[in-house]
N, CA, C, O and CB atoms as a CASP TS submission, in Angstrom:
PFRMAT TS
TARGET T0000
AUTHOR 0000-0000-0000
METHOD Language model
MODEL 1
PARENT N/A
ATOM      1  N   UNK     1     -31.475  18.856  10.592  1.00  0.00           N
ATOM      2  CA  UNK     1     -31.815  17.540  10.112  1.00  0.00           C
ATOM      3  C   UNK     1     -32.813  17.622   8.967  1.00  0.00           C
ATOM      4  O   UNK     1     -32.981  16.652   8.228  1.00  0.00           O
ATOM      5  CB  UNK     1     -32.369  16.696  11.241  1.00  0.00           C
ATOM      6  N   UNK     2     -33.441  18.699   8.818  1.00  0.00           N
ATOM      7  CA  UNK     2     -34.696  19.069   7.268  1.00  0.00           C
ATOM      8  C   UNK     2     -35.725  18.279   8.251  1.00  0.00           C
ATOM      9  O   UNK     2     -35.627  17.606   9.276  1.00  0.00           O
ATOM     10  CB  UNK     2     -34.351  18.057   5.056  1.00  0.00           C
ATOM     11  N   UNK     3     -36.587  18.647   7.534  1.00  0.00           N
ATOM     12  CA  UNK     3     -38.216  18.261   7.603  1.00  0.00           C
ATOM     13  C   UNK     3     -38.407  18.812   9.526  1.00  0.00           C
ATOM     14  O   UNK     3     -37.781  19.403  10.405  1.00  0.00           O
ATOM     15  CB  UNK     3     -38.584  15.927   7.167  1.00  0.00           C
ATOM     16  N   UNK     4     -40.123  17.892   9.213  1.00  0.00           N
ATOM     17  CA  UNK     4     -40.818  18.199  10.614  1.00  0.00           C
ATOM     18  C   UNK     4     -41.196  16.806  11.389  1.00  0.00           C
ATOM     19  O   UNK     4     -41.988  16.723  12.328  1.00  0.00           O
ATOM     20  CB  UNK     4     -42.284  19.122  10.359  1.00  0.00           C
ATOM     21  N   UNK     5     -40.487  15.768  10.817  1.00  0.00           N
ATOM     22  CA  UNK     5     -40.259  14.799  11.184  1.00  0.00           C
ATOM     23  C   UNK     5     -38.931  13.928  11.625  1.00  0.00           C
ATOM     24  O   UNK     5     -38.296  13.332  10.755  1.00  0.00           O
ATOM     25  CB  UNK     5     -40.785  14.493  10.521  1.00  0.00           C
ATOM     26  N   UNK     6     -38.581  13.883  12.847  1.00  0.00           N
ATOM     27  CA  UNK     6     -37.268  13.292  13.104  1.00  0.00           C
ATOM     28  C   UNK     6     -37.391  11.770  14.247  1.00  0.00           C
ATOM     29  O   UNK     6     -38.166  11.848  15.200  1.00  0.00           O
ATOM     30  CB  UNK     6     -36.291  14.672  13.840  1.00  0.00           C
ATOM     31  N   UNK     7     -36.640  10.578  14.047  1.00  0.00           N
ATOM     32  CA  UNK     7     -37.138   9.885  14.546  1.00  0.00           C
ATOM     33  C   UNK     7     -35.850   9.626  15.209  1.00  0.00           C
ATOM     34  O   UNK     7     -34.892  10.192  14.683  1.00  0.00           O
ATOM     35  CB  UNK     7     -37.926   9.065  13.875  1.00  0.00           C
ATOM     36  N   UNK     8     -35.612   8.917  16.221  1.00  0.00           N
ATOM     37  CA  UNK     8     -34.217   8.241  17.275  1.00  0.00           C
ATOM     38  C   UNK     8     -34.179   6.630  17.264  1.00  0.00           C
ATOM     39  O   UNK     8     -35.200   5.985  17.502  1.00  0.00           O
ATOM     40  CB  UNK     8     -34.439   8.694  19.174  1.00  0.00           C
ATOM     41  N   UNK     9     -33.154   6.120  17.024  1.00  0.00           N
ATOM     42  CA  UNK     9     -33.099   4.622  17.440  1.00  0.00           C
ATOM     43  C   UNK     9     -31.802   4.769  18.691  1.00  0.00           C
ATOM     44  O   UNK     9     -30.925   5.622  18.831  1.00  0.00           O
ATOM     45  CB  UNK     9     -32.642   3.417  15.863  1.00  0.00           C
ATOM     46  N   UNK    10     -32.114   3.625  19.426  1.00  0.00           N
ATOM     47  CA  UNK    10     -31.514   3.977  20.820  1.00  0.00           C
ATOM     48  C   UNK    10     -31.133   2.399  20.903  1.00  0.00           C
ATOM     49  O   UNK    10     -31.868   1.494  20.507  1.00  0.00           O
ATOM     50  CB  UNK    10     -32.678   4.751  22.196  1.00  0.00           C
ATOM     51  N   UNK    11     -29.664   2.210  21.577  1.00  0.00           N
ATOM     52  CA  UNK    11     -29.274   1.032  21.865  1.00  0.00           C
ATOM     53  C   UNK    11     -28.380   0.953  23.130  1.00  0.00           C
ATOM     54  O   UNK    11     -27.208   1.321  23.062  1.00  0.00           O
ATOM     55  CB  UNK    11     -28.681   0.543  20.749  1.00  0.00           C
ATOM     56  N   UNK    12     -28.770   0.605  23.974  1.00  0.00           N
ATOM     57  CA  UNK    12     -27.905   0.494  25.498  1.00  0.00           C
ATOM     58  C   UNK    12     -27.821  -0.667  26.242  1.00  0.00           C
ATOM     59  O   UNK    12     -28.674  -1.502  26.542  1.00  0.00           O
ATOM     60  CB  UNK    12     -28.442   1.359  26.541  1.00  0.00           C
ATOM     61  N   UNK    13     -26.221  -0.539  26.575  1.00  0.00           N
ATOM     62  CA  UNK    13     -26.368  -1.502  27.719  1.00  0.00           C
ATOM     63  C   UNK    13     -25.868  -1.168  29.077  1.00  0.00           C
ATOM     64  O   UNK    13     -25.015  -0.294  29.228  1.00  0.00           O
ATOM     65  CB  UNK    13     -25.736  -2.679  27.383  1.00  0.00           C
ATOM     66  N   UNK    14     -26.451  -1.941  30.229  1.00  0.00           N
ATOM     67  CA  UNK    14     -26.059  -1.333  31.237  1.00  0.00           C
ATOM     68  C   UNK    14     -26.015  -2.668  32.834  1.00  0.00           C
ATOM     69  O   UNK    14     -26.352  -3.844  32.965  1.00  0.00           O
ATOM     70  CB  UNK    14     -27.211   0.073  31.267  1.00  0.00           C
ATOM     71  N   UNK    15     -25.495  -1.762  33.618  1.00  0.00           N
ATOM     72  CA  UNK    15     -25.488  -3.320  34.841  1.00  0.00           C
ATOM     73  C   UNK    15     -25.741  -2.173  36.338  1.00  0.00           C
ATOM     74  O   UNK    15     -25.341  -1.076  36.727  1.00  0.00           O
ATOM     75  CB  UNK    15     -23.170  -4.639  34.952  1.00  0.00           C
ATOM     76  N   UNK    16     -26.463  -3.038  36.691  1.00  0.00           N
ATOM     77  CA  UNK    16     -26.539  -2.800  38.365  1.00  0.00           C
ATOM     78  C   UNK    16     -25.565  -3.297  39.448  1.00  0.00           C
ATOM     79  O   UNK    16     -25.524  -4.517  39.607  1.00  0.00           O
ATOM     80  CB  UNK    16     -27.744  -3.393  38.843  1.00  0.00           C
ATOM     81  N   UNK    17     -24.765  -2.513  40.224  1.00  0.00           N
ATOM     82  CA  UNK    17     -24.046  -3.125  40.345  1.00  0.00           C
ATOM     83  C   UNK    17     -23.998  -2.934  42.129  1.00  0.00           C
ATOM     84  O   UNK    17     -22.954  -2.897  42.780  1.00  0.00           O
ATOM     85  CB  UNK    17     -23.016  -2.832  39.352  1.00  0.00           C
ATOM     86  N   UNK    18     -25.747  -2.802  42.843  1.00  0.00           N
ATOM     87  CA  UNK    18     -25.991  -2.374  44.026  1.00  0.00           C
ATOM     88  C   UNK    18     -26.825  -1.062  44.747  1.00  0.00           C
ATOM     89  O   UNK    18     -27.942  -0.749  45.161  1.00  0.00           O
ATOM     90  CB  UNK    18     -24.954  -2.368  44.288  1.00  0.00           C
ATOM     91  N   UNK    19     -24.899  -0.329  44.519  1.00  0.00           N
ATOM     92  CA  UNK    19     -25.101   1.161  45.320  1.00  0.00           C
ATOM     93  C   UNK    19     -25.063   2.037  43.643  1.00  0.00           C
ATOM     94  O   UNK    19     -25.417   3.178  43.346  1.00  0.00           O
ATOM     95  CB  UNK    19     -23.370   1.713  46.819  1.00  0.00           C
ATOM     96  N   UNK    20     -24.683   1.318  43.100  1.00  0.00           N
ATOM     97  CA  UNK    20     -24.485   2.322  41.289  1.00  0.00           C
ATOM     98  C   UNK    20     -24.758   1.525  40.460  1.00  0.00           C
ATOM     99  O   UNK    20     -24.468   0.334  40.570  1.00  0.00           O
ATOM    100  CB  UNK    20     -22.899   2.940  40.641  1.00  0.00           C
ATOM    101  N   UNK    21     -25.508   2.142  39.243  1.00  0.00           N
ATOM    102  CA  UNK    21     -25.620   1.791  37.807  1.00  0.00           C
ATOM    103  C   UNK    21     -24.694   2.452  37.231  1.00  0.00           C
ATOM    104  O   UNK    21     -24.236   3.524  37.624  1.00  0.00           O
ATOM    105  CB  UNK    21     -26.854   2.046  37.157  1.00  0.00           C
ATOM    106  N   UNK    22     -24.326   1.761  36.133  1.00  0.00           N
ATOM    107  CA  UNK    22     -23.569   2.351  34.592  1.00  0.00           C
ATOM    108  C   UNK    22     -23.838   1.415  33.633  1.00  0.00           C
ATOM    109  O   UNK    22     -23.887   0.186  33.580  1.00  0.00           O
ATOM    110  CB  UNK    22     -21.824   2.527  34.556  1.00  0.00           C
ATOM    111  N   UNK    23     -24.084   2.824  32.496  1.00  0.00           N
ATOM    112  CA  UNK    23     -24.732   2.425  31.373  1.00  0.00           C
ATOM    113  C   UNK    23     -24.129   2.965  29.901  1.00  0.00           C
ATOM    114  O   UNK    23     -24.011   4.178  30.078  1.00  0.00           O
ATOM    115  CB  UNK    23     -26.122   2.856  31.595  1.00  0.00           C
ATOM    116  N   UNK    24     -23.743   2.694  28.698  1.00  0.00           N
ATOM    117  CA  UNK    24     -23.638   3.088  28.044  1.00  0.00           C
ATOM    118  C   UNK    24     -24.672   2.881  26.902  1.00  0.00           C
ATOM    119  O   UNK    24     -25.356   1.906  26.593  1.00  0.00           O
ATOM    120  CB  UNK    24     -22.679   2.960  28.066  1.00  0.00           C
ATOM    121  N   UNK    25     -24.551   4.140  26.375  1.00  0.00           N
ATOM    122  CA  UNK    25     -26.084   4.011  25.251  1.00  0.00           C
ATOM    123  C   UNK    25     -25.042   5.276  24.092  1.00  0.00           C
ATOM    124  O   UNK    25     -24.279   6.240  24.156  1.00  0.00           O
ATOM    125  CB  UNK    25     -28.433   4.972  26.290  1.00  0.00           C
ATOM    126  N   UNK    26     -25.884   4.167  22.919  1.00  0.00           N
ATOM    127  CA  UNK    26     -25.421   5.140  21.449  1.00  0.00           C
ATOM    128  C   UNK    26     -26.848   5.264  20.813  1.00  0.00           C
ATOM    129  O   UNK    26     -27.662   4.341  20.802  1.00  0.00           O
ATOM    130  CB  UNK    26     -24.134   4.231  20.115  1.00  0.00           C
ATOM    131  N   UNK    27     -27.098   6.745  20.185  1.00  0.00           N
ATOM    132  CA  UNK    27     -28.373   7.223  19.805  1.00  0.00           C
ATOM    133  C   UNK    27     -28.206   7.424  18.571  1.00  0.00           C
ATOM    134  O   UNK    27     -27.000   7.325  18.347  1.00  0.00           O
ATOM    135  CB  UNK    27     -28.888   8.340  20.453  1.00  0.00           C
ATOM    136  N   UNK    28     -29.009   7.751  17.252  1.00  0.00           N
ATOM    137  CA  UNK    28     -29.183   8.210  16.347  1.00  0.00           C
ATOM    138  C   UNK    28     -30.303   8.781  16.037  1.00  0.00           C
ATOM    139  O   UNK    28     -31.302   8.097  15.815  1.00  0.00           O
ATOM    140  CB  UNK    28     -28.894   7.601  15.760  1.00  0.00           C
ATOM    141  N   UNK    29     -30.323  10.266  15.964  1.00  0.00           N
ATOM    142  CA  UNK    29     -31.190  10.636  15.158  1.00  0.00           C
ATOM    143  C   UNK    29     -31.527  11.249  13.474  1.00  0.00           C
ATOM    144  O   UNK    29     -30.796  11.894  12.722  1.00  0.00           O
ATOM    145  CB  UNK    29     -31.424  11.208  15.849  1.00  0.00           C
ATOM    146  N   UNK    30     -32.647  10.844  13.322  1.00  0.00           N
ATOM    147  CA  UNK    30     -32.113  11.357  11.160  1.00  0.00           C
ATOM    148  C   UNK    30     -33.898  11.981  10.795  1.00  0.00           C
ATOM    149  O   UNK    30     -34.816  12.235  11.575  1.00  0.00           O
ATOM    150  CB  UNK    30     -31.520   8.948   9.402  1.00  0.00           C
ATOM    151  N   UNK    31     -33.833  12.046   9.531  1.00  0.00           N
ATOM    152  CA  UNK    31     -35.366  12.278   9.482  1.00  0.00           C
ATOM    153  C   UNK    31     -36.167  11.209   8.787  1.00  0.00           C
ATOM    154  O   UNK    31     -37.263  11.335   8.241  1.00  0.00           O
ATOM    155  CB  UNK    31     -35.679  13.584   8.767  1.00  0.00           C
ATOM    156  N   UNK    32     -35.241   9.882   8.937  1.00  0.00           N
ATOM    157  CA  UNK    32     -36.028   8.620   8.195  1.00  0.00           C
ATOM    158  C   UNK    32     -36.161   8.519   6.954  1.00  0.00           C
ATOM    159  O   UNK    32     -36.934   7.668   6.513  1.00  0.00           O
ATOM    160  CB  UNK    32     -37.271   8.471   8.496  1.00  0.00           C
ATOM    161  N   UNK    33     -35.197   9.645   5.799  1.00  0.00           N
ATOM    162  CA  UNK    33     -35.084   9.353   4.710  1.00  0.00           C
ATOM    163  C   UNK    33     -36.418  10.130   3.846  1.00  0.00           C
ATOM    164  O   UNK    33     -36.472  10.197   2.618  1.00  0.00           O
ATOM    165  CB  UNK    33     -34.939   7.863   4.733  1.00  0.00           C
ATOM    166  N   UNK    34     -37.578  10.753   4.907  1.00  0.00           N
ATOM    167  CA  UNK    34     -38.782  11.529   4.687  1.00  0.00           C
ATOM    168  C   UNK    34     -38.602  12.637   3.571  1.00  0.00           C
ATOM    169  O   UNK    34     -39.447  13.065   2.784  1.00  0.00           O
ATOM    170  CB  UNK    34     -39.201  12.177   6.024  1.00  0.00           C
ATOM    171  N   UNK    35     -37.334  12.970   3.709  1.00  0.00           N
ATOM    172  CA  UNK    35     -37.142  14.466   3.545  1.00  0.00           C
ATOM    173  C   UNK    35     -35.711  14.267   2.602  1.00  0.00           C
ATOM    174  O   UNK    35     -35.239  13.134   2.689  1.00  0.00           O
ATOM    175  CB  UNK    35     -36.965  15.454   5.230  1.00  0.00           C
ATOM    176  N   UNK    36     -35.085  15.070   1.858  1.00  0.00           N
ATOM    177  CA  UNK    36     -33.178  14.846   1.461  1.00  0.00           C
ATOM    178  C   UNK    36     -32.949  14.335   2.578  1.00  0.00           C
ATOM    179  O   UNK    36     -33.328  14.521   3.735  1.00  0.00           O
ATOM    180  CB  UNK    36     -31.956  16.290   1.170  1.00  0.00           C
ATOM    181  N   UNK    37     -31.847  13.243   1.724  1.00  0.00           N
ATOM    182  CA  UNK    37     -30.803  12.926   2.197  1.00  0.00           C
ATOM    183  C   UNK    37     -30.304  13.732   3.340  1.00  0.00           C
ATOM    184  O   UNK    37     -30.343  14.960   3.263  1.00  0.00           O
ATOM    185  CB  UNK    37     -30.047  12.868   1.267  1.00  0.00           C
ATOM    186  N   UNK    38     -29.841  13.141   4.384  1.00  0.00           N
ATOM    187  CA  UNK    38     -28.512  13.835   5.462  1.00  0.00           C
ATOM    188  C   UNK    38     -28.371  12.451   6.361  1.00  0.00           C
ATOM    189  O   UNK    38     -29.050  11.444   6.558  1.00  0.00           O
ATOM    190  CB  UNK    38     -29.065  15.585   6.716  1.00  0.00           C
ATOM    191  N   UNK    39     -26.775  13.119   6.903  1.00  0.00           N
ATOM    192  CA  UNK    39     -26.792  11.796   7.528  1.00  0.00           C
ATOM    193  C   UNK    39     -26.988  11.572   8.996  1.00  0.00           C
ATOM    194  O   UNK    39     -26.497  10.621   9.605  1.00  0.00           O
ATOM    195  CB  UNK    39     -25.644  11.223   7.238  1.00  0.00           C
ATOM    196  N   UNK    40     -27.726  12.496   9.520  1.00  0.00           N
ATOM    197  CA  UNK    40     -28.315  12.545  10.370  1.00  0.00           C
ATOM    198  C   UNK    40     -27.303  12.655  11.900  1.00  0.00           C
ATOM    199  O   UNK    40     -26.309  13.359  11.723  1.00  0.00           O
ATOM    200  CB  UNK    40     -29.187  11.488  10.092  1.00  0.00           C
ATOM    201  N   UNK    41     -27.407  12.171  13.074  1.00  0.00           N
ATOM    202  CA  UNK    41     -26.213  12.685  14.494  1.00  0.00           C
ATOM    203  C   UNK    41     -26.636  11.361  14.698  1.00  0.00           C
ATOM    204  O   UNK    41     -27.614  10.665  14.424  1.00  0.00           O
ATOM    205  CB  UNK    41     -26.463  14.185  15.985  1.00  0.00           C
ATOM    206  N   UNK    42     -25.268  11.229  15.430  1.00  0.00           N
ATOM    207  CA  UNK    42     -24.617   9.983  16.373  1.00  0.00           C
ATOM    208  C   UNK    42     -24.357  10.739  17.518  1.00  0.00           C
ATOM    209  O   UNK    42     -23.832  11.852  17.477  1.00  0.00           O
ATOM    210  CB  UNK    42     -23.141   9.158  15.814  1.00  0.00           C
ATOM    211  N   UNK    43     -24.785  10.045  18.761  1.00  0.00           N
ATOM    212  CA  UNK    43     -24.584   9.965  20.159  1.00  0.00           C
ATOM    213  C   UNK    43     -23.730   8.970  21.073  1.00  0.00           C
ATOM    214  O   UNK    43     -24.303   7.930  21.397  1.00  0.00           O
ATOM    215  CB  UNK    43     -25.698   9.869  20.537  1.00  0.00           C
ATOM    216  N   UNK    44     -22.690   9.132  21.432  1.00  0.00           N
ATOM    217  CA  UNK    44     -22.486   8.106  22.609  1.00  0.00           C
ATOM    218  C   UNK    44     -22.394   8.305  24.138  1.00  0.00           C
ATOM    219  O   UNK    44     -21.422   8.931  24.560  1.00  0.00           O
ATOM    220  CB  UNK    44     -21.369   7.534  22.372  1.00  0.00           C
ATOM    221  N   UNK    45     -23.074   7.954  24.785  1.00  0.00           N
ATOM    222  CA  UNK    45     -23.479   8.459  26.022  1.00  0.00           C
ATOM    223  C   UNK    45     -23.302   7.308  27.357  1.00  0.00           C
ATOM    224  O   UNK    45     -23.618   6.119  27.304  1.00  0.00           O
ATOM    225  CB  UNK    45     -25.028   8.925  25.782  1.00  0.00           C
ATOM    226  N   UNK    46     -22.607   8.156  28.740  1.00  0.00           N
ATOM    227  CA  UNK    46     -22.282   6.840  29.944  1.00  0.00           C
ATOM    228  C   UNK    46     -23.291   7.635  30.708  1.00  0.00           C
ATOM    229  O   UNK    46     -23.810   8.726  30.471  1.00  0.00           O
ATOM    230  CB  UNK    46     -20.409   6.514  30.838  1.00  0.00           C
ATOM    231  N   UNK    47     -23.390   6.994  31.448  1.00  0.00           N
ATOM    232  CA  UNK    47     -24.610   7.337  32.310  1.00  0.00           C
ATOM    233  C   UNK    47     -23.878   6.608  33.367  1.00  0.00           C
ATOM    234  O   UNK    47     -23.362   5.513  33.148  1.00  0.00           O
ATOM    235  CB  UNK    47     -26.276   6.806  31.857  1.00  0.00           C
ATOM    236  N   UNK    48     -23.819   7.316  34.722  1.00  0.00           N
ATOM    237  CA  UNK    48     -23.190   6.872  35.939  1.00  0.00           C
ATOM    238  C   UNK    48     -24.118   7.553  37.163  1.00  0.00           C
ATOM    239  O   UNK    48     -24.143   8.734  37.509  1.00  0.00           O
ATOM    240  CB  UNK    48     -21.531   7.359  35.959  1.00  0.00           C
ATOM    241  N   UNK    49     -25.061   6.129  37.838  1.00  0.00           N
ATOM    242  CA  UNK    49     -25.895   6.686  38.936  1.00  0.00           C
ATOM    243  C   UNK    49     -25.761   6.582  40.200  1.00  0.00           C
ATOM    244  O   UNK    49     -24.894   5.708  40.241  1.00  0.00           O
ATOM    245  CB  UNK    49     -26.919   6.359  38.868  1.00  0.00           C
ATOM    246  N   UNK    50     -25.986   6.834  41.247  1.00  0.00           N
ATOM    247  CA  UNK    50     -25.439   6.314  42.378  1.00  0.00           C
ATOM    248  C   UNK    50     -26.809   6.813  43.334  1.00  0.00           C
ATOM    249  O   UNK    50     -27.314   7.902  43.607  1.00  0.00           O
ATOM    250  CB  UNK    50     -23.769   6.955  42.759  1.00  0.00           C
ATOM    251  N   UNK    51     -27.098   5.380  43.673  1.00  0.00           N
ATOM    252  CA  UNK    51     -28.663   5.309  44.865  1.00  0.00           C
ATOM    253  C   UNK    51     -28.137   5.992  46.049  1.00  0.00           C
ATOM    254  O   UNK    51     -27.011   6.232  46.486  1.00  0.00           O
ATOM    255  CB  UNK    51     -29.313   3.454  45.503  1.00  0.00           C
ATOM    256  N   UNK    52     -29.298   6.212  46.402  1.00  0.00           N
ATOM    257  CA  UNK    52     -28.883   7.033  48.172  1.00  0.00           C
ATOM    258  C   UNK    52     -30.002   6.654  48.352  1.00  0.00           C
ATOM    259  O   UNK    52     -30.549   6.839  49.439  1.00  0.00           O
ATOM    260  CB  UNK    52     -28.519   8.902  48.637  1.00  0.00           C
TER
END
């Protein structure tokens, strides 16, 4: 990503639904434009929990 600075924006949504959560979340990280240009990583991520 260059430099010694990298920052994340994070956006999720998600529902309770009891005995389980699920969630989906999309991330980005870049170096905020600090440093050259790049276009930094995309994330898309489920998240599936289950209480006990």
């Amino acid at each position: 990503m260059g430099g010694h600075w990298q920052f994340e924006n994070r956006l999720g949504v998600g529902h309770d639904f009891g005995n389980f959560e699920l969630s989906l979340n999309l991330t980005h990280f870049s170096n905020g434009g600090l440093q050259q240009h790049n276009p930094g990583a995309e994330m898309l991520g489920i998240r599936f929990a289950r209480k006990f």
